[in-house]
Amino acid sequence: MQESTASIQDQVSQDIGRFLQRHKDPRKGLLQLSAKTRIHTKTLRRLVLKEHNPTYQTLYKLYSCLMGTADLGQMLNAAPALIQEKLRRTDPQLKSSPLHKYNVIIEQELIKDPCFSELYVLADTRPFDLKFVKSRFGEYGLDVLQKMLQLNVLRLLENGRYALGSNRSTFSAEAIKAVGLRLTEKYSKPARTDENYANYMNLFFESINEATYRKWLDIDVQAFQDKMRLLEDPSSRGSLPIFMFNVIDTLQEPS
């Protein structure tokens, strides 16, 4: 595992280096890459120096820019083999739905439009009909529905309900935050916390050291992976639509 990580760090460093070589001033090149990928220049420098192990979200943002495409299928086909392997191994969406197409353009709609994002989530968990869309979002919702059909984000089922189509959204950290906050605001139910197995909420704040903070992060990563593994068993699927949104971060202002 360590050798694989080191190889990925080498690959990413080389690919960023090639991008910077196309600019007379590498500093301006780094700023340009940061603007295009929405990756902080500090993180990009650490990637060049091989001091950072990139997550699949970082790799998506970086290689969508380096490969010149917002379509994840095209990006995967064009990216170096090591990058392809890590993305296919670590992205939950690619593992569960490898045949779908994932596009950054759809993610942008997801981030900016609450109606689009809610219909996207519901289409995957509890398909809805036209009456539901009109009652929940009015005429605007019907316009969004038509847009989603044109983008092949939605498809009409034989029973008249709408489910997710062949084109899906990528999920950067920005999209996770936007969609997660909306779902939490609309669907979290504090009144049900007294019921066993109805839901789970937690909030905690404290000053801790760096080593403990990293252990916390590792615990949450492992918990998420354990939950995803449960879904590999077909019998785990059922009729209960759920969402999960989890954040651990520092109480420091962004630098």
Short mmCIF file of C-alpha atoms in Angstrom, two decimals:
data_model
loop_
_atom_site.label_atom_id
_atom_site.label_comp_id
_atom_site.label_asym_id
_atom_site.label_seq_id
_atom_site.Cartn_x
_atom_site.Cartn_y
_atom_site.Cartn_z
CA MET A 1 0.00 0.00 0.00
CA GLN A 2 2.84 2.38 0.82
CA GLU A 3 4.51 1.76 -2.56
CA SER A 4 1.23 2.51 -4.37
CA THR A 5 0.77 5.77 -2.44
CA ALA A 6 4.32 6.84 -3.22
CA SER A 7 3.80 6.08 -6.91
CA ILE A 8 0.63 8.16 -6.99
CA GLN A 9 2.46 11.04 -5.35
CA ASP A 10 5.22 10.76 -7.97
CA GLN A 11 2.67 10.70 -10.79
CA VAL A 12 0.75 13.73 -9.52
CA SER A 13 3.95 15.69 -8.94
CA GLN A 14 5.16 14.94 -12.47
CA ASP A 15 1.85 15.89 -14.08
CA ILE A 16 1.60 19.20 -12.22
CA GLY A 17 5.24 19.83 -13.11
CA ARG A 18 4.49 19.36 -16.82
CA PHE A 19 1.64 21.86 -16.56
CA LEU A 20 3.88 24.43 -14.87
CA GLN A 21 6.60 23.97 -17.50
CA ARG A 22 4.23 25.43 -20.09
CA HIS A 23 4.36 28.77 -18.27
CA LYS A 24 7.27 31.18 -18.28
CA ASP A 25 6.50 32.04 -14.65
CA PRO A 26 5.72 28.85 -12.66
CA ARG A 27 4.12 30.93 -9.89
CA LYS A 28 1.55 32.32 -12.33
CA GLY A 29 1.03 28.82 -13.67
CA LEU A 30 0.33 27.57 -10.16
CA LEU A 31 -2.19 30.37 -9.57
CA GLN A 32 -3.89 29.53 -12.86
CA LEU A 33 -4.06 25.85 -11.97
CA SER A 34 -5.46 26.73 -8.54
CA ALA A 35 -8.20 28.89 -10.09
CA LYS A 36 -9.17 26.20 -12.61
CA THR A 37 -9.18 23.29 -10.17
CA ARG A 38 -10.37 25.10 -7.00
CA ILE A 39 -7.43 23.51 -5.18
CA HIS A 40 -5.53 25.87 -2.85
CA THR A 41 -2.05 26.85 -4.05
CA LYS A 42 -0.65 25.61 -0.74
CA THR A 43 -2.06 22.14 -1.45
CA LEU A 44 -0.76 22.20 -5.03
CA ARG A 45 2.74 23.04 -3.77
CA ARG A 46 2.58 20.13 -1.32
CA LEU A 47 1.50 17.85 -4.18
CA VAL A 48 4.47 18.99 -6.27
CA LEU A 49 6.80 18.33 -3.33
CA LYS A 50 5.13 14.92 -2.75
CA GLU A 51 4.20 15.93 0.80
CA HIS A 52 0.48 15.25 0.36
CA ASN A 53 -1.49 12.10 -0.45
CA PRO A 54 -4.37 13.26 -2.70
CA THR A 55 -7.93 12.07 -2.09
CA TYR A 56 -10.13 10.95 -4.96
CA GLN A 57 -11.88 14.36 -4.80
CA THR A 58 -8.57 16.17 -5.27
CA LEU A 59 -7.65 13.86 -8.15
CA TYR A 60 -10.96 14.55 -9.89
CA LYS A 61 -10.52 18.31 -9.71
CA LEU A 62 -6.89 18.16 -10.77
CA TYR A 63 -7.15 15.72 -13.66
CA SER A 64 -10.40 17.17 -15.03
CA CYS A 65 -8.31 20.29 -15.60
CA LEU A 66 -5.13 18.55 -16.78
CA MET A 67 -7.06 16.30 -19.19
CA GLY A 68 -9.25 19.18 -20.37
CA THR A 69 -12.66 17.58 -19.83
CA ALA A 70 -15.55 17.86 -17.38
CA ASP A 71 -16.71 14.33 -18.27
CA LEU A 72 -15.33 11.86 -15.77
CA GLY A 73 -15.49 8.96 -18.20
CA GLN A 74 -13.28 10.80 -20.67
CA MET A 75 -11.00 11.94 -17.87
CA LEU A 76 -10.62 8.40 -16.55
CA ASN A 77 -9.74 7.08 -20.00
CA ALA A 78 -7.14 9.81 -20.49
CA ALA A 79 -5.61 9.84 -16.99
CA PRO A 80 -2.49 7.83 -16.13
CA ALA A 81 -3.15 4.22 -15.10
CA LEU A 82 -2.22 4.81 -11.45
CA ILE A 83 -4.76 7.61 -11.19
CA GLN A 84 -7.47 5.55 -12.86
CA GLU A 85 -6.86 2.68 -10.46
CA LYS A 86 -7.08 4.84 -7.34
CA LEU A 87 -10.26 6.56 -8.51
CA ARG A 88 -12.00 3.29 -9.35
CA ARG A 89 -10.90 1.83 -6.00
CA THR A 90 -11.79 4.75 -3.71
CA ASP A 91 -14.77 6.60 -5.22
CA PRO A 92 -17.99 5.08 -3.76
CA GLN A 93 -20.00 6.10 -6.84
CA LEU A 94 -17.68 4.42 -9.32
CA LYS A 95 -17.63 1.25 -7.22
CA SER A 96 -21.43 1.03 -6.95
CA SER A 97 -22.39 2.38 -10.41
CA PRO A 98 -19.42 1.99 -12.79
CA LEU A 99 -21.54 2.16 -15.98
CA HIS A 100 -22.95 5.63 -15.41
CA LYS A 101 -21.44 8.86 -16.73
CA TYR A 102 -20.31 11.44 -14.20
CA ASN A 103 -20.03 15.10 -15.16
CA VAL A 104 -18.80 18.22 -13.35
CA ILE A 105 -21.38 20.35 -15.20
CA ILE A 106 -24.19 18.46 -13.45
CA GLU A 107 -22.42 19.02 -10.14
CA GLN A 108 -22.46 22.78 -10.76
CA GLU A 109 -26.25 22.64 -11.15
CA LEU A 110 -26.43 20.57 -7.98
CA ILE A 111 -24.48 23.18 -6.00
CA LYS A 112 -26.32 26.29 -7.20
CA ASP A 113 -29.93 25.03 -7.36
CA PRO A 114 -31.66 23.60 -4.25
CA CYS A 115 -34.53 22.26 -6.35
CA PHE A 116 -32.15 20.43 -8.71
CA SER A 117 -30.21 18.91 -5.81
CA GLU A 118 -33.29 17.71 -3.91
CA LEU A 119 -34.84 16.13 -7.01
CA TYR A 120 -31.49 14.47 -7.76
CA VAL A 121 -31.32 12.85 -4.32
CA LEU A 122 -34.98 11.84 -4.24
CA ALA A 123 -34.81 10.32 -7.73
CA ASP A 124 -32.16 7.92 -6.45
CA THR A 125 -33.91 7.03 -3.19
CA ARG A 126 -37.68 7.52 -3.61
CA PRO A 127 -38.73 8.13 -7.24
CA PHE A 128 -41.48 10.76 -7.58
CA ASP A 129 -44.20 11.75 -10.02
CA LEU A 130 -45.11 15.03 -11.72
CA LYS A 131 -47.70 15.87 -9.07
CA PHE A 132 -45.05 15.73 -6.33
CA VAL A 133 -42.73 18.09 -8.22
CA LYS A 134 -45.48 20.62 -8.85
CA SER A 135 -46.75 20.55 -5.26
CA ARG A 136 -43.23 20.87 -3.79
CA PHE A 137 -41.61 23.34 -6.20
CA GLY A 138 -44.39 24.79 -8.38
CA GLU A 139 -43.84 25.77 -12.01
CA TYR A 140 -40.14 26.32 -11.37
CA GLY A 141 -39.82 22.70 -10.32
CA LEU A 142 -41.38 21.58 -13.59
CA ASP A 143 -38.83 23.68 -15.51
CA VAL A 144 -36.00 22.08 -13.51
CA LEU A 145 -37.50 18.65 -14.16
CA GLN A 146 -37.41 19.28 -17.92
CA LYS A 147 -33.79 20.43 -17.70
CA MET A 148 -32.85 17.26 -15.80
CA LEU A 149 -34.59 15.12 -18.42
CA GLN A 150 -32.73 16.92 -21.23
CA LEU A 151 -29.43 16.32 -19.42
CA ASN A 152 -30.34 12.62 -18.98
CA VAL A 153 -30.05 13.12 -15.23
CA LEU A 154 -33.60 11.80 -14.87
CA ARG A 155 -35.54 9.10 -16.71
CA LEU A 156 -39.25 8.37 -16.76
CA LEU A 157 -40.24 4.95 -15.42
CA GLU A 158 -43.16 2.88 -16.70
CA ASN A 159 -45.17 3.72 -13.58
CA GLY A 160 -44.96 7.46 -14.32
CA ARG A 161 -42.31 8.19 -11.70
CA TYR A 162 -38.91 9.73 -12.27
CA ALA A 163 -35.63 8.06 -11.28
CA LEU A 164 -31.98 8.91 -11.89
CA GLY A 165 -30.82 8.54 -15.49
CA SER A 166 -27.49 7.63 -17.05
CA ASN A 167 -25.76 10.97 -16.37
CA ARG A 168 -24.74 11.57 -12.76
CA SER A 169 -23.08 14.29 -10.73
CA THR A 170 -19.57 14.19 -9.41
CA PHE A 171 -19.36 15.04 -5.71
CA SER A 172 -16.58 17.42 -4.74
CA ALA A 173 -16.30 18.64 -1.16
CA GLU A 174 -18.20 21.78 -2.21
CA ALA A 175 -21.10 19.70 -3.53
CA ILE A 176 -21.11 17.46 -0.45
CA LYS A 177 -21.38 20.52 1.80
CA ALA A 178 -24.10 22.22 -0.28
CA VAL A 179 -26.29 19.14 -0.64
CA GLY A 180 -25.62 17.88 2.88
CA LEU A 181 -26.64 21.16 4.50
CA ARG A 182 -29.85 21.33 2.45
CA LEU A 183 -30.83 17.76 3.30
CA THR A 184 -30.02 18.32 6.97
CA GLU A 185 -32.13 21.47 7.09
CA LYS A 186 -35.11 19.88 5.35
CA TYR A 187 -35.06 16.25 6.48
CA SER A 188 -33.30 15.97 9.85
CA LYS A 189 -35.89 15.36 12.59
CA PRO A 190 -34.79 16.43 16.10
CA ALA A 191 -38.18 15.39 17.49
CA ARG A 192 -37.42 11.74 16.68
CA THR A 193 -34.10 11.50 18.54
CA ASP A 194 -35.93 9.98 21.53
CA GLU A 195 -36.98 6.99 19.40
CA ASN A 196 -34.64 4.02 19.20
CA TYR A 197 -33.06 3.62 15.75
CA ALA A 198 -34.96 6.60 14.29
CA ASN A 199 -31.90 8.74 13.59
CA TYR A 200 -28.57 9.87 15.01
CA MET A 201 -27.17 13.35 15.65
CA ASN A 202 -24.05 14.53 17.39
CA LEU A 203 -22.19 17.76 18.00
CA PHE A 204 -18.95 18.20 19.89
CA PHE A 205 -16.34 20.93 20.13
CA GLU A 206 -13.06 20.94 22.02
CA SER A 207 -9.40 21.91 21.69
CA ILE A 208 -7.32 18.82 20.90
CA ASN A 209 -3.83 18.09 19.63
CA GLU A 210 -2.92 17.24 16.03
CA ALA A 211 -2.38 13.53 16.72
CA THR A 212 -5.84 13.14 18.26
CA TYR A 213 -7.41 15.13 15.42
CA ARG A 214 -5.90 12.78 12.86
CA LYS A 215 -7.15 9.75 14.80
CA TRP A 216 -10.65 11.24 14.78
CA LEU A 217 -10.47 11.66 11.01
CA ASP A 218 -9.23 8.09 10.57
CA ILE A 219 -12.12 6.78 12.69
CA ASP A 220 -14.70 8.60 10.58
CA VAL A 221 -13.12 7.49 7.30
CA GLN A 222 -13.18 3.89 8.52
CA ALA A 223 -16.81 4.21 9.66
CA PHE A 224 -17.85 5.51 6.24
CA GLN A 225 -16.02 2.68 4.48
CA ASP A 226 -17.70 0.14 6.78
CA LYS A 227 -21.12 1.56 5.88
CA MET A 228 -20.34 1.38 2.16
CA ARG A 229 -19.21 -2.24 2.54
CA LEU A 230 -22.61 -3.15 3.99
CA LEU A 231 -24.19 -2.00 0.72
CA GLU A 232 -22.15 -4.52 -1.26
CA ASP A 233 -24.61 -7.14 0.02
CA PRO A 234 -27.70 -6.97 -2.27
CA SER A 235 -29.94 -7.91 0.66
CA SER A 236 -29.05 -4.59 2.36
CA ARG A 237 -31.20 -2.66 -0.13
CA GLY A 238 -34.77 -1.80 0.84
CA SER A 239 -37.56 0.77 0.71
CA LEU A 240 -36.27 3.15 3.42
CA PRO A 241 -34.79 6.34 1.86
CA ILE A 242 -31.98 7.70 4.02
CA PHE A 243 -29.22 10.31 3.93
CA MET A 244 -25.97 10.64 5.83
CA PHE A 245 -23.94 13.84 6.19
CA ASN A 246 -20.84 14.01 8.35
CA VAL A 247 -18.26 16.76 8.94
CA ILE A 248 -15.18 17.08 11.13
CA ASP A 249 -13.18 20.29 10.76
CA THR A 250 -11.22 22.84 12.73
CA LEU A 251 -12.77 26.01 14.16
CA GLN A 252 -10.20 28.10 12.32
CA GLU A 253 -10.92 30.57 9.54
CA PRO A 254 -9.89 29.46 6.02
CA SER A 255 -6.39 30.70 5.20
#
